Amino acid sequence: MVMHFRFCRLIEKCSNLCTNYAKRSTGDNFLRFYVALPRLTPQEVTDILQTNEFNKEVNSTNIVKHYESNQLASNNPIEDTRSEAKCLLTGGILFGVFDGHGGGACAQVVSKRLFQYISACLLPQDLLKQYMESVDTRNELELIETYEDNVEFVTEIRDLYRSSFLAFTKELSETKSGSEFLVEDAIEKAFLRLDSDLSNEALSEMNRRDSARTLSVAMSGAVAVVAHIKGQHLHVAGVGDCQAILGVLSEDDTWTAKALAVEHNTDNQSEVVRILSEHPTNEKMTVIKMERLLGQLAPLRALGDFRYKWSKEFLETKVVPFLGENSIPPNYHTPPYLTAKPEIQYHRLRPCDKFLILGSDGLWDLMSPLQAVKLVGEHMRGKVTLTPLKLSRKNMKLSEINKKLLQRKEGLKMKPLDSNAATHLLRNALGGTEFGIDHGKLSQYLTLPSEVVRVFRDDITITIVYLDSNFISQSL
């Protein structure tokens, strides 16, 4: 369905190039039509695929051993982003994948700010007060340690964002909770408050000369999937159509995929019913049209995207002068049509849970969750052949060493080209066939002209989090 839809868009955009051929061709055949595309060597393909890969050992006593990630752009610049961080005062670890639309501004800002909001919401009252007392002192406490953060906001925006965050944290520290603390409630509160702050920041800056920065963030949008892991406790929060898949290895040595994020799009019938129930019946035919919100937006939940949340009067008086009449969606009568409220799923980790894959929809357009899990599982077994054999401890029994050697022998059958499993997924997503990797197909996908590449594939972002089965077993 997805590939058929994309191919229809391709025909529309490229009819001036090859109308007659396109009408009788499948997506793969149309790729083959680009005979003039440069043919990349295997090494050139590998260099492109490995450009953005990242590996990180997590140096703490935690269920998380390490993680690997990678990104491949379709848009220029890429609209996806990702974040990983440790909550310093509570010990949890956060992983997130963010998929922007209407530009990358909202995704970039959300990926850099959301973990701060979540970490604050997870703090008990005494630590919240301790943190507030340390603000602007020489010994100011840090809430999170980011593992790879190369984005810096300009001074004015950084100060505005810090002011919003401190105001929120002050409110949290002064609010007495009369109910049981739930991680789910804390994460939901963080999502909704950050979204509210994005709106308020744009409104407060509207009359200033540099208001374009905050307005561009507010009018673009981002979907997200975020995982919080502390001990055996895994919480996954999602808005939109990113996905989190748990790789589970059964006792009979087969892999299964467990979805931990709910996709908010028109394939989710309960989500469609929810949205229709929030608007008058005379809007039934316009709220969701052509499988999109108001005929425009594919995800049915998102951060930002205030063109679907602000009042029509405000859009007409404040936004249209900046961005024109098209900034108001058609049939815009009873906003808000969009929410940033995440759906959150809890999973208690077991020894059979081996890894977690977070991916933007660009990955899931090209492969199923089970395919991805099987590929990562095979990669785990094959990867041991890329390094010299090391004994895990001294005085191992001969039977244990023999078992390791047999595992290594099996691994040689599936020795991967890439040490990074996220890169392995990218290679298979773009070049995989039932007979293995097709280098020609890979080369074509990576050399498509900028005017058509978005039709065949979206930005792809992947993070794979590896779990320590021994640690989980000891925690039972």
Short mmCIF file of C-alpha atoms in Angstrom, two decimals:
data_model
loop_
_atom_site.label_atom_id
_atom_site.label_comp_id
_atom_site.label_asym_id
_atom_site.label_seq_id
_atom_site.Cartn_x
_atom_site.Cartn_y
_atom_site.Cartn_z
CA MET A 1 0.00 0.00 0.00
CA VAL A 2 2.78 2.39 0.96
CA MET A 3 4.88 1.58 -2.11
CA HIS A 4 1.82 1.85 -4.36
CA PHE A 5 1.02 5.29 -2.91
CA ARG A 6 4.61 6.43 -3.35
CA PHE A 7 4.71 5.19 -6.91
CA CYS A 8 1.55 7.13 -7.73
CA ARG A 9 3.24 10.25 -6.40
CA LEU A 10 6.29 9.43 -8.52
CA ILE A 11 4.18 9.23 -11.67
CA GLU A 12 2.66 12.62 -10.87
CA LYS A 13 6.01 14.31 -10.21
CA CYS A 14 8.01 12.72 -13.02
CA SER A 15 5.51 12.45 -15.86
CA ASN A 16 7.50 14.92 -17.91
CA LEU A 17 10.43 12.45 -17.84
CA CYS A 18 8.83 9.15 -18.72
CA THR A 19 5.04 9.15 -18.58
CA ASN A 20 4.41 6.10 -20.76
CA TYR A 21 7.05 3.97 -19.02
CA ALA A 22 5.95 4.92 -15.55
CA LYS A 23 2.33 4.02 -16.15
CA ARG A 24 3.16 0.38 -16.81
CA SER A 25 6.04 -0.05 -14.33
CA THR A 26 6.38 -1.05 -10.71
CA GLY A 27 8.53 0.94 -8.25
CA ASP A 28 11.53 -1.40 -8.68
CA ASN A 29 11.20 -1.31 -12.49
CA PHE A 30 11.13 2.45 -12.39
CA LEU A 31 14.36 2.43 -10.43
CA ARG A 32 15.92 0.35 -13.21
CA PHE A 33 14.80 2.96 -15.72
CA TYR A 34 17.44 5.35 -14.39
CA VAL A 35 20.15 3.82 -16.56
CA ALA A 36 22.06 7.11 -16.55
CA LEU A 37 22.61 7.04 -12.79
CA PRO A 38 26.25 6.60 -11.77
CA ARG A 39 27.11 3.08 -10.71
CA LEU A 40 28.71 3.14 -7.27
CA THR A 41 31.41 0.69 -6.31
CA PRO A 42 30.80 -1.53 -3.27
CA GLN A 43 33.23 0.60 -1.28
CA GLU A 44 31.46 3.83 -2.28
CA VAL A 45 28.14 2.32 -1.15
CA THR A 46 29.67 1.32 2.17
CA ASP A 47 31.20 4.77 2.67
CA ILE A 48 27.79 6.41 2.17
CA LEU A 49 25.97 3.98 4.45
CA GLN A 50 28.54 4.32 7.24
CA THR A 51 28.81 8.12 7.15
CA ASN A 52 26.47 8.79 10.09
CA GLU A 53 26.83 5.63 12.12
CA PHE A 54 27.47 5.93 15.86
CA ASN A 55 28.35 3.42 18.58
CA LYS A 56 28.31 3.98 22.34
CA GLU A 57 29.15 1.78 25.30
CA VAL A 58 27.03 2.72 28.31
CA ASN A 59 29.49 2.93 31.17
CA SER A 60 27.18 2.24 34.07
CA THR A 61 25.71 -0.69 35.95
CA ASN A 62 22.57 -0.92 33.92
CA ILE A 63 20.52 -3.28 31.83
CA VAL A 64 21.61 -1.31 28.76
CA LYS A 65 24.98 -2.58 27.52
CA HIS A 66 25.48 -0.34 24.50
CA TYR A 67 23.65 1.12 21.54
CA GLU A 68 24.26 1.70 17.86
CA SER A 69 22.62 4.20 15.53
CA ASN A 70 22.67 5.51 11.99
CA GLN A 71 20.85 7.94 9.72
CA LEU A 72 20.38 8.26 5.98
CA ALA A 73 18.95 11.47 4.56
CA SER A 74 16.35 11.79 1.84
CA ASN A 75 15.41 15.41 2.50
CA ASN A 76 18.12 18.05 2.26
CA PRO A 77 18.71 18.89 5.03
CA ILE A 78 17.56 15.77 6.87
CA GLU A 79 14.40 16.27 8.94
CA ASP A 80 15.00 13.31 11.29
CA THR A 81 17.07 13.50 14.43
CA ARG A 82 17.83 11.36 17.47
CA SER A 83 18.92 11.79 21.11
CA GLU A 84 20.27 9.65 23.91
CA ALA A 85 20.92 10.69 27.51
CA LYS A 86 21.28 9.50 31.09
CA CYS A 87 19.10 10.99 33.83
CA LEU A 88 21.81 11.91 36.35
CA LEU A 89 19.63 12.23 39.44
CA THR A 90 17.42 9.17 38.90
CA GLY A 91 19.64 6.78 36.91
CA GLY A 92 17.32 6.08 34.00
CA ILE A 93 18.44 6.18 30.38
CA LEU A 94 16.49 7.87 27.57
CA PHE A 95 16.54 7.10 23.85
CA GLY A 96 14.56 8.99 21.23
CA VAL A 97 13.97 9.15 17.48
CA PHE A 98 12.27 12.26 16.09
CA ASP A 99 10.86 12.67 12.57
CA GLY A 100 10.24 16.22 11.45
CA HIS A 101 7.90 17.47 8.75
CA GLY A 102 7.41 20.89 7.23
CA GLY A 103 11.14 21.34 7.81
CA GLY A 104 13.46 20.04 10.51
CA ALA A 105 13.18 22.93 12.99
CA CYS A 106 10.65 21.38 15.38
CA ALA A 107 12.37 17.97 15.44
CA GLN A 108 15.75 19.56 16.19
CA VAL A 109 14.36 21.65 19.05
CA VAL A 110 12.24 18.86 20.54
CA SER A 111 15.08 16.34 20.42
CA LYS A 112 17.32 18.72 22.37
CA ARG A 113 14.74 19.84 24.95
CA LEU A 114 12.34 16.95 25.63
CA PHE A 115 14.72 14.87 27.74
CA GLN A 116 15.25 17.80 30.13
CA TYR A 117 11.48 18.03 30.63
CA ILE A 118 11.14 14.28 31.15
CA SER A 119 14.02 14.16 33.63
CA ALA A 120 12.47 17.00 35.65
CA CYS A 121 9.07 15.30 35.70
CA LEU A 122 10.68 12.09 37.00
CA LEU A 123 12.29 13.82 40.00
CA PRO A 124 10.80 13.43 43.48
CA GLN A 125 9.83 16.62 45.29
CA ASP A 126 12.99 16.87 47.41
CA LEU A 127 15.29 16.60 44.40
CA LEU A 128 13.21 19.13 42.48
CA LYS A 129 13.68 21.65 45.28
CA GLN A 130 17.37 20.80 45.51
CA TYR A 131 17.74 21.40 41.80
CA MET A 132 15.90 24.75 41.93
CA GLU A 133 18.08 25.91 44.81
CA SER A 134 21.19 25.14 42.77
CA VAL A 135 20.08 27.13 39.69
CA ASP A 136 22.42 30.02 38.83
CA THR A 137 24.88 29.03 41.52
CA ARG A 138 28.43 27.79 41.07
CA ASN A 139 27.26 24.26 41.87
CA GLU A 140 24.20 24.11 39.62
CA LEU A 141 23.03 20.51 39.25
CA GLU A 142 22.83 18.86 35.82
CA LEU A 143 19.73 16.80 35.14
CA ILE A 144 20.94 14.84 32.13
CA GLU A 145 24.14 13.75 30.45
CA THR A 146 23.70 13.60 26.69
CA TYR A 147 25.77 11.02 24.85
CA GLU A 148 26.10 12.84 21.54
CA ASP A 149 24.88 16.42 21.23
CA ASN A 150 26.34 18.53 18.44
CA VAL A 151 23.57 21.15 18.24
CA GLU A 152 23.93 24.54 19.91
CA PHE A 153 21.16 27.13 20.05
CA VAL A 154 21.98 30.81 19.52
CA THR A 155 22.17 32.80 22.77
CA GLU A 156 18.76 34.50 22.54
CA ILE A 157 16.91 31.27 21.83
CA ARG A 158 18.89 29.34 24.44
CA ASP A 159 17.96 31.89 27.09
CA LEU A 160 14.30 31.79 26.06
CA TYR A 161 14.22 28.00 26.27
CA ARG A 162 15.99 27.97 29.62
CA SER A 163 13.50 30.49 31.00
CA SER A 164 10.57 28.29 29.90
CA PHE A 165 12.13 25.20 31.42
CA LEU A 166 12.95 26.84 34.76
CA ALA A 167 9.41 28.21 35.02
CA PHE A 168 8.08 24.68 34.51
CA THR A 169 10.50 23.17 37.02
CA LYS A 170 9.57 25.81 39.59
CA GLU A 171 5.90 24.89 39.15
CA LEU A 172 6.72 21.21 39.62
CA SER A 173 8.71 21.90 42.80
CA GLU A 174 5.82 23.89 44.28
CA THR A 175 3.06 21.45 43.34
CA LYS A 176 2.06 18.96 45.98
CA SER A 177 1.12 15.63 44.49
CA GLY A 178 -1.89 14.03 46.11
CA SER A 179 -1.76 10.81 44.09
CA GLU A 180 0.61 7.93 43.48
CA PHE A 181 3.60 8.76 41.29
CA LEU A 182 3.47 7.07 37.88
CA VAL A 183 6.22 7.20 35.28
CA GLU A 184 3.56 7.24 32.56
CA ASP A 185 2.02 10.43 33.98
CA ALA A 186 5.44 12.08 34.29
CA ILE A 187 6.36 11.38 30.65
CA GLU A 188 2.97 12.54 29.39
CA LYS A 189 3.26 15.76 31.38
CA ALA A 190 6.69 16.42 29.85
CA PHE A 191 5.43 16.01 26.27
CA LEU A 192 2.41 18.23 26.79
CA ARG A 193 4.28 20.96 28.65
CA LEU A 194 7.05 21.18 26.06
CA ASP A 195 4.43 21.43 23.33
CA SER A 196 2.67 24.17 25.27
CA ASP A 197 5.96 26.02 25.73
CA LEU A 198 6.67 25.83 21.98
CA SER A 199 3.33 27.56 21.42
CA ASN A 200 3.79 30.19 24.13
CA GLU A 201 7.33 30.99 22.97
CA ALA A 202 6.13 31.60 19.43
CA LEU A 203 3.27 33.78 20.68
CA SER A 204 5.46 35.84 22.99
CA GLU A 205 8.03 36.45 20.25
CA MET A 206 5.49 37.18 17.51
CA ASN A 207 6.04 40.95 17.48
CA ARG A 208 9.83 40.83 17.62
CA ARG A 209 12.15 41.01 14.64
CA ASP A 210 13.63 37.55 15.28
CA SER A 211 10.21 35.91 15.72
CA ALA A 212 10.81 33.84 12.57
CA ARG A 213 12.89 31.39 14.61
CA THR A 214 10.19 30.48 17.12
CA LEU A 215 7.45 30.67 14.49
CA SER A 216 9.29 28.23 12.20
CA VAL A 217 9.52 25.76 15.09
CA ALA A 218 5.83 26.17 15.92
CA MET A 219 4.58 25.85 12.35
CA SER A 220 6.72 22.81 11.52
CA GLY A 221 6.11 19.60 13.41
CA ALA A 222 7.68 16.42 14.73
CA VAL A 223 6.58 12.91 15.62
CA ALA A 224 8.59 11.01 18.18
CA VAL A 225 9.21 7.72 19.93
CA VAL A 226 11.01 7.84 23.30
CA ALA A 227 12.14 4.95 25.48
CA HIS A 228 12.97 5.30 29.19
CA ILE A 229 14.83 2.36 30.74
CA LYS A 230 15.53 2.03 34.44
CA GLY A 231 16.30 -1.38 35.84
CA GLN A 232 13.84 -3.87 34.39
CA HIS A 233 11.32 -1.13 33.69
CA LEU A 234 10.87 -0.01 30.09
CA HIS A 235 8.42 2.73 29.15
CA VAL A 236 7.91 3.72 25.52
CA ALA A 237 6.08 6.92 24.59
CA GLY A 238 5.02 7.75 21.08
CA VAL A 239 3.27 10.46 19.10
CA GLY A 240 2.89 9.87 15.38
CA ASP A 241 4.31 7.05 13.30
CA CYS A 242 7.79 6.30 14.59
CA GLN A 243 8.05 2.80 16.04
CA ALA A 244 9.77 0.87 18.84
CA ILE A 245 10.24 -2.87 18.37
CA LEU A 246 11.56 -5.27 21.00
CA GLY A 247 13.63 -8.20 19.73
CA VAL A 248 12.69 -11.31 21.72
CA LEU A 249 14.57 -14.63 21.51
CA SER A 250 12.43 -17.64 22.45
CA GLU A 251 13.62 -20.88 24.05
CA ASP A 252 13.55 -22.63 20.68
CA ASP A 253 15.99 -20.00 19.34
CA THR A 254 13.54 -18.14 17.12
CA TRP A 255 13.06 -14.37 16.98
CA THR A 256 9.80 -12.52 17.52
CA ALA A 257 9.05 -8.82 17.30
CA LYS A 258 7.02 -7.05 19.99
CA ALA A 259 5.70 -3.60 19.04
CA LEU A 260 5.84 -1.11 21.91
CA ALA A 261 4.61 2.06 20.23
CA VAL A 262 1.16 2.80 18.83
CA GLU A 263 1.21 4.38 15.37
CA HIS A 264 -1.06 7.40 15.07
CA ASN A 265 -2.17 7.40 11.44
CA THR A 266 -5.23 6.40 9.48
CA ASP A 267 -4.28 2.71 9.67
CA ASN A 268 -5.14 2.96 13.38
CA GLN A 269 -8.93 2.82 13.38
CA SER A 270 -9.31 3.69 17.07
CA GLU A 271 -7.29 6.86 16.46
CA VAL A 272 -9.54 7.81 13.57
CA VAL A 273 -12.61 7.27 15.77
CA ARG A 274 -11.06 9.40 18.52
CA ILE A 275 -10.46 12.35 16.22
CA LEU A 276 -13.90 12.17 14.58
CA SER A 277 -15.55 12.07 18.02
CA GLU A 278 -13.89 15.38 18.96
CA HIS A 279 -15.54 17.33 16.12
CA PRO A 280 -19.11 17.94 14.90
CA THR A 281 -20.69 15.29 12.69
CA ASN A 282 -20.95 17.78 9.80
CA GLU A 283 -17.12 17.67 9.61
CA LYS A 284 -17.01 13.89 9.30
CA MET A 285 -16.00 14.02 5.63
CA THR A 286 -13.34 16.73 6.03
CA VAL A 287 -11.52 16.08 9.34
CA ILE A 288 -9.78 13.11 7.73
CA LYS A 289 -9.55 13.26 3.97
CA MET A 290 -7.30 11.28 1.60
CA GLU A 291 -5.97 9.41 4.66
CA ARG A 292 -4.64 12.65 6.17
CA LEU A 293 -5.71 15.11 8.83
CA LEU A 294 -7.66 17.85 7.01
CA GLY A 295 -6.29 16.34 3.82
CA GLN A 296 -2.75 17.47 4.69
CA LEU A 297 -1.02 15.81 7.64
CA ALA A 298 -0.28 12.06 7.68
CA PRO A 299 0.48 11.60 11.43
CA LEU A 300 -2.57 12.15 13.63
CA ARG A 301 -0.56 13.22 16.68
CA ALA A 302 2.51 15.45 16.71
CA LEU A 303 4.47 18.06 18.61
CA GLY A 304 4.39 21.53 17.07
CA ASP A 305 2.19 21.90 13.98
CA PHE A 306 0.24 24.72 15.59
CA ARG A 307 -1.49 25.46 12.30
CA TYR A 308 -3.71 22.55 13.41
CA LYS A 309 -4.00 23.71 17.04
CA TRP A 310 -4.29 27.51 17.21
CA SER A 311 -7.63 29.27 16.74
CA LYS A 312 -8.60 30.30 13.22
CA GLU A 313 -8.83 33.93 14.33
CA PHE A 314 -5.26 33.89 15.62
CA LEU A 315 -3.97 32.25 12.44
CA GLU A 316 -5.74 34.87 10.32
CA THR A 317 -4.51 37.89 12.29
CA LYS A 318 -1.01 36.81 13.33
CA VAL A 319 0.25 34.01 11.10
CA VAL A 320 -1.20 34.78 7.67
CA PRO A 321 0.66 38.15 7.48
CA PHE A 322 3.91 36.19 7.90
CA LEU A 323 3.22 33.00 5.95
CA GLY A 324 0.25 33.68 3.70
CA GLU A 325 -3.23 32.21 3.30
CA ASN A 326 -1.95 28.64 2.88
CA SER A 327 -0.97 28.60 6.56
CA ILE A 328 -4.63 27.90 7.39
CA PRO A 329 -5.68 24.36 6.46
CA PRO A 330 -8.88 23.84 4.44
CA ASN A 331 -12.11 23.16 6.35
CA TYR A 332 -10.59 24.59 9.55
CA HIS A 333 -13.62 25.12 11.79
CA THR A 334 -13.22 23.57 15.28
CA PRO A 335 -9.56 23.48 16.34
CA PRO A 336 -7.56 21.95 17.84
CA TYR A 337 -7.43 19.03 15.45
CA LEU A 338 -4.07 17.75 16.67
CA THR A 339 -2.62 16.72 20.04
CA ALA A 340 0.90 16.08 21.36
CA LYS A 341 -0.38 13.67 24.01
CA PRO A 342 1.71 10.50 23.80
CA GLU A 343 0.48 6.96 24.18
CA ILE A 344 2.73 5.15 26.64
CA GLN A 345 3.31 1.43 26.96
CA TYR A 346 5.06 -0.32 29.84
CA HIS A 347 7.07 -3.53 29.54
CA ARG A 348 8.93 -5.37 32.28
CA LEU A 349 12.13 -6.63 30.72
CA ARG A 350 12.92 -10.35 30.71
CA PRO A 351 16.12 -12.30 29.90
CA CYS A 352 14.64 -13.19 26.51
CA ASP A 353 14.41 -9.49 25.57
CA LYS A 354 17.67 -8.89 23.70
CA PHE A 355 17.42 -5.47 22.04
CA LEU A 356 15.13 -2.55 21.26
CA ILE A 357 14.92 -0.97 17.80
CA LEU A 358 13.73 2.64 17.53
CA GLY A 359 13.10 3.80 13.98
CA SER A 360 11.47 6.57 12.01
CA ASP A 361 8.83 5.56 9.50
CA GLY A 362 11.39 5.66 6.67
CA LEU A 363 12.68 2.31 7.96
CA TRP A 364 9.26 0.68 8.40
CA ASP A 365 8.22 1.73 4.89
CA LEU A 366 10.92 -0.63 3.59
CA MET A 367 10.84 -3.58 5.99
CA SER A 368 8.58 -5.19 8.57
CA PRO A 369 9.34 -5.23 12.31
CA LEU A 370 9.97 -8.99 12.20
CA GLN A 371 12.39 -8.61 9.29
CA ALA A 372 14.29 -5.96 11.25
CA VAL A 373 14.44 -8.11 14.39
CA LYS A 374 15.68 -11.15 12.47
CA LEU A 375 18.35 -9.07 10.75
CA VAL A 376 19.62 -7.63 14.03
CA GLY A 377 19.51 -11.07 15.64
CA GLU A 378 21.54 -12.57 12.79
CA HIS A 379 23.90 -9.62 12.99
CA MET A 380 24.50 -10.26 16.69
CA ARG A 381 25.55 -13.82 15.91
CA GLY A 382 27.61 -12.92 12.86
CA LYS A 383 29.31 -9.94 14.47
CA VAL A 384 31.37 -12.13 16.80
CA THR A 385 33.39 -13.20 13.76
CA LEU A 386 34.58 -9.63 13.16
CA THR A 387 36.80 -9.64 16.27
CA PRO A 388 39.34 -12.13 17.68
CA LEU A 389 37.96 -14.80 20.00
CA LYS A 390 38.05 -13.72 23.65
CA LEU A 391 37.13 -15.85 26.65
CA SER A 392 34.56 -14.14 28.85
CA ARG A 393 36.30 -15.24 32.06
CA LYS A 394 39.24 -17.24 33.35
CA ASN A 395 39.05 -20.98 34.11
CA MET A 396 36.27 -21.62 31.58
CA LYS A 397 35.38 -25.29 31.13
CA LEU A 398 36.28 -27.00 27.87
CA SER A 399 32.58 -27.55 27.20
CA GLU A 400 31.95 -23.80 27.51
CA ILE A 401 34.85 -22.98 25.18
CA ASN A 402 33.60 -25.55 22.70
CA LYS A 403 30.15 -23.95 22.78
CA LYS A 404 31.70 -20.56 21.99
CA LEU A 405 33.65 -22.06 19.08
CA LEU A 406 30.50 -23.67 17.68
CA GLN A 407 28.65 -20.34 17.96
CA ARG A 408 31.52 -18.65 16.15
CA LYS A 409 31.41 -21.30 13.41
CA GLU A 410 27.69 -20.63 12.92
CA GLY A 411 28.38 -16.91 12.92
CA LEU A 412 30.80 -17.26 10.01
CA LYS A 413 27.85 -18.28 7.84
CA MET A 414 26.28 -14.83 8.36
CA LYS A 415 29.35 -12.64 8.75
CA PRO A 416 28.09 -9.08 8.19
CA LEU A 417 29.73 -6.37 6.10
CA ASP A 418 28.99 -3.79 8.81
CA SER A 419 29.95 -3.91 12.48
CA ASN A 420 27.12 -1.45 13.23
CA ALA A 421 23.71 -3.17 13.20
CA ALA A 422 21.87 0.04 12.28
CA THR A 423 24.02 0.22 9.14
CA HIS A 424 23.24 -3.46 8.54
CA LEU A 425 19.52 -2.59 8.63
CA LEU A 426 20.03 0.31 6.22
CA ARG A 427 21.91 -1.91 3.76
CA ASN A 428 19.15 -4.53 3.83
CA ALA A 429 16.31 -2.01 3.73
CA LEU A 430 17.65 -0.46 0.54
CA GLY A 431 19.28 -3.43 -1.15
CA GLY A 432 17.74 -6.53 0.35
CA THR A 433 16.10 -9.16 -1.85
CA GLU A 434 15.02 -12.74 -1.21
CA PHE A 435 18.39 -13.80 -2.61
CA GLY A 436 20.52 -11.41 -0.51
CA ILE A 437 21.86 -7.90 -1.04
CA ASP A 438 21.48 -6.54 -4.59
CA HIS A 439 24.35 -4.10 -5.11
CA GLY A 440 22.73 -2.57 -8.19
CA LYS A 441 19.55 -1.78 -6.29
CA LEU A 442 21.57 -0.25 -3.45
CA SER A 443 23.53 1.90 -5.88
CA GLN A 444 20.36 3.13 -7.55
CA TYR A 445 18.70 4.05 -4.26
CA LEU A 446 21.77 6.02 -3.20
CA THR A 447 22.15 7.96 -6.47
CA LEU A 448 18.55 8.96 -7.17
CA PRO A 449 18.23 12.64 -8.15
CA SER A 450 17.11 14.99 -5.38
CA GLU A 451 13.86 15.76 -7.18
CA VAL A 452 12.63 12.14 -6.96
CA VAL A 453 14.50 10.49 -4.07
CA ARG A 454 11.82 11.53 -1.55
CA VAL A 455 9.24 9.58 -3.53
CA PHE A 456 11.11 6.30 -3.13
CA ARG A 457 12.33 6.65 0.45
CA ASP A 458 12.01 8.93 3.44
CA ASP A 459 14.72 10.01 5.86
CA ILE A 460 15.71 6.96 7.90
CA THR A 461 16.89 7.07 11.52
CA ILE A 462 17.66 3.93 13.52
CA THR A 463 18.79 3.37 17.11
CA ILE A 464 19.37 -0.16 18.42
CA VAL A 465 19.64 -0.57 22.20
CA TYR A 466 21.26 -3.82 23.40
CA LEU A 467 20.08 -5.28 26.70
CA ASP A 468 22.12 -7.29 29.22
CA SER A 469 20.34 -10.63 29.74
CA ASN A 470 22.58 -11.56 32.67
CA PHE A 471 21.77 -8.31 34.45
CA ILE A 472 18.05 -8.88 33.88
CA SER A 473 18.31 -12.45 35.24
CA GLN A 474 20.04 -11.25 38.39
CA SER A 475 17.30 -8.66 38.92
CA LEU A 476 14.50 -11.22 38.91
#
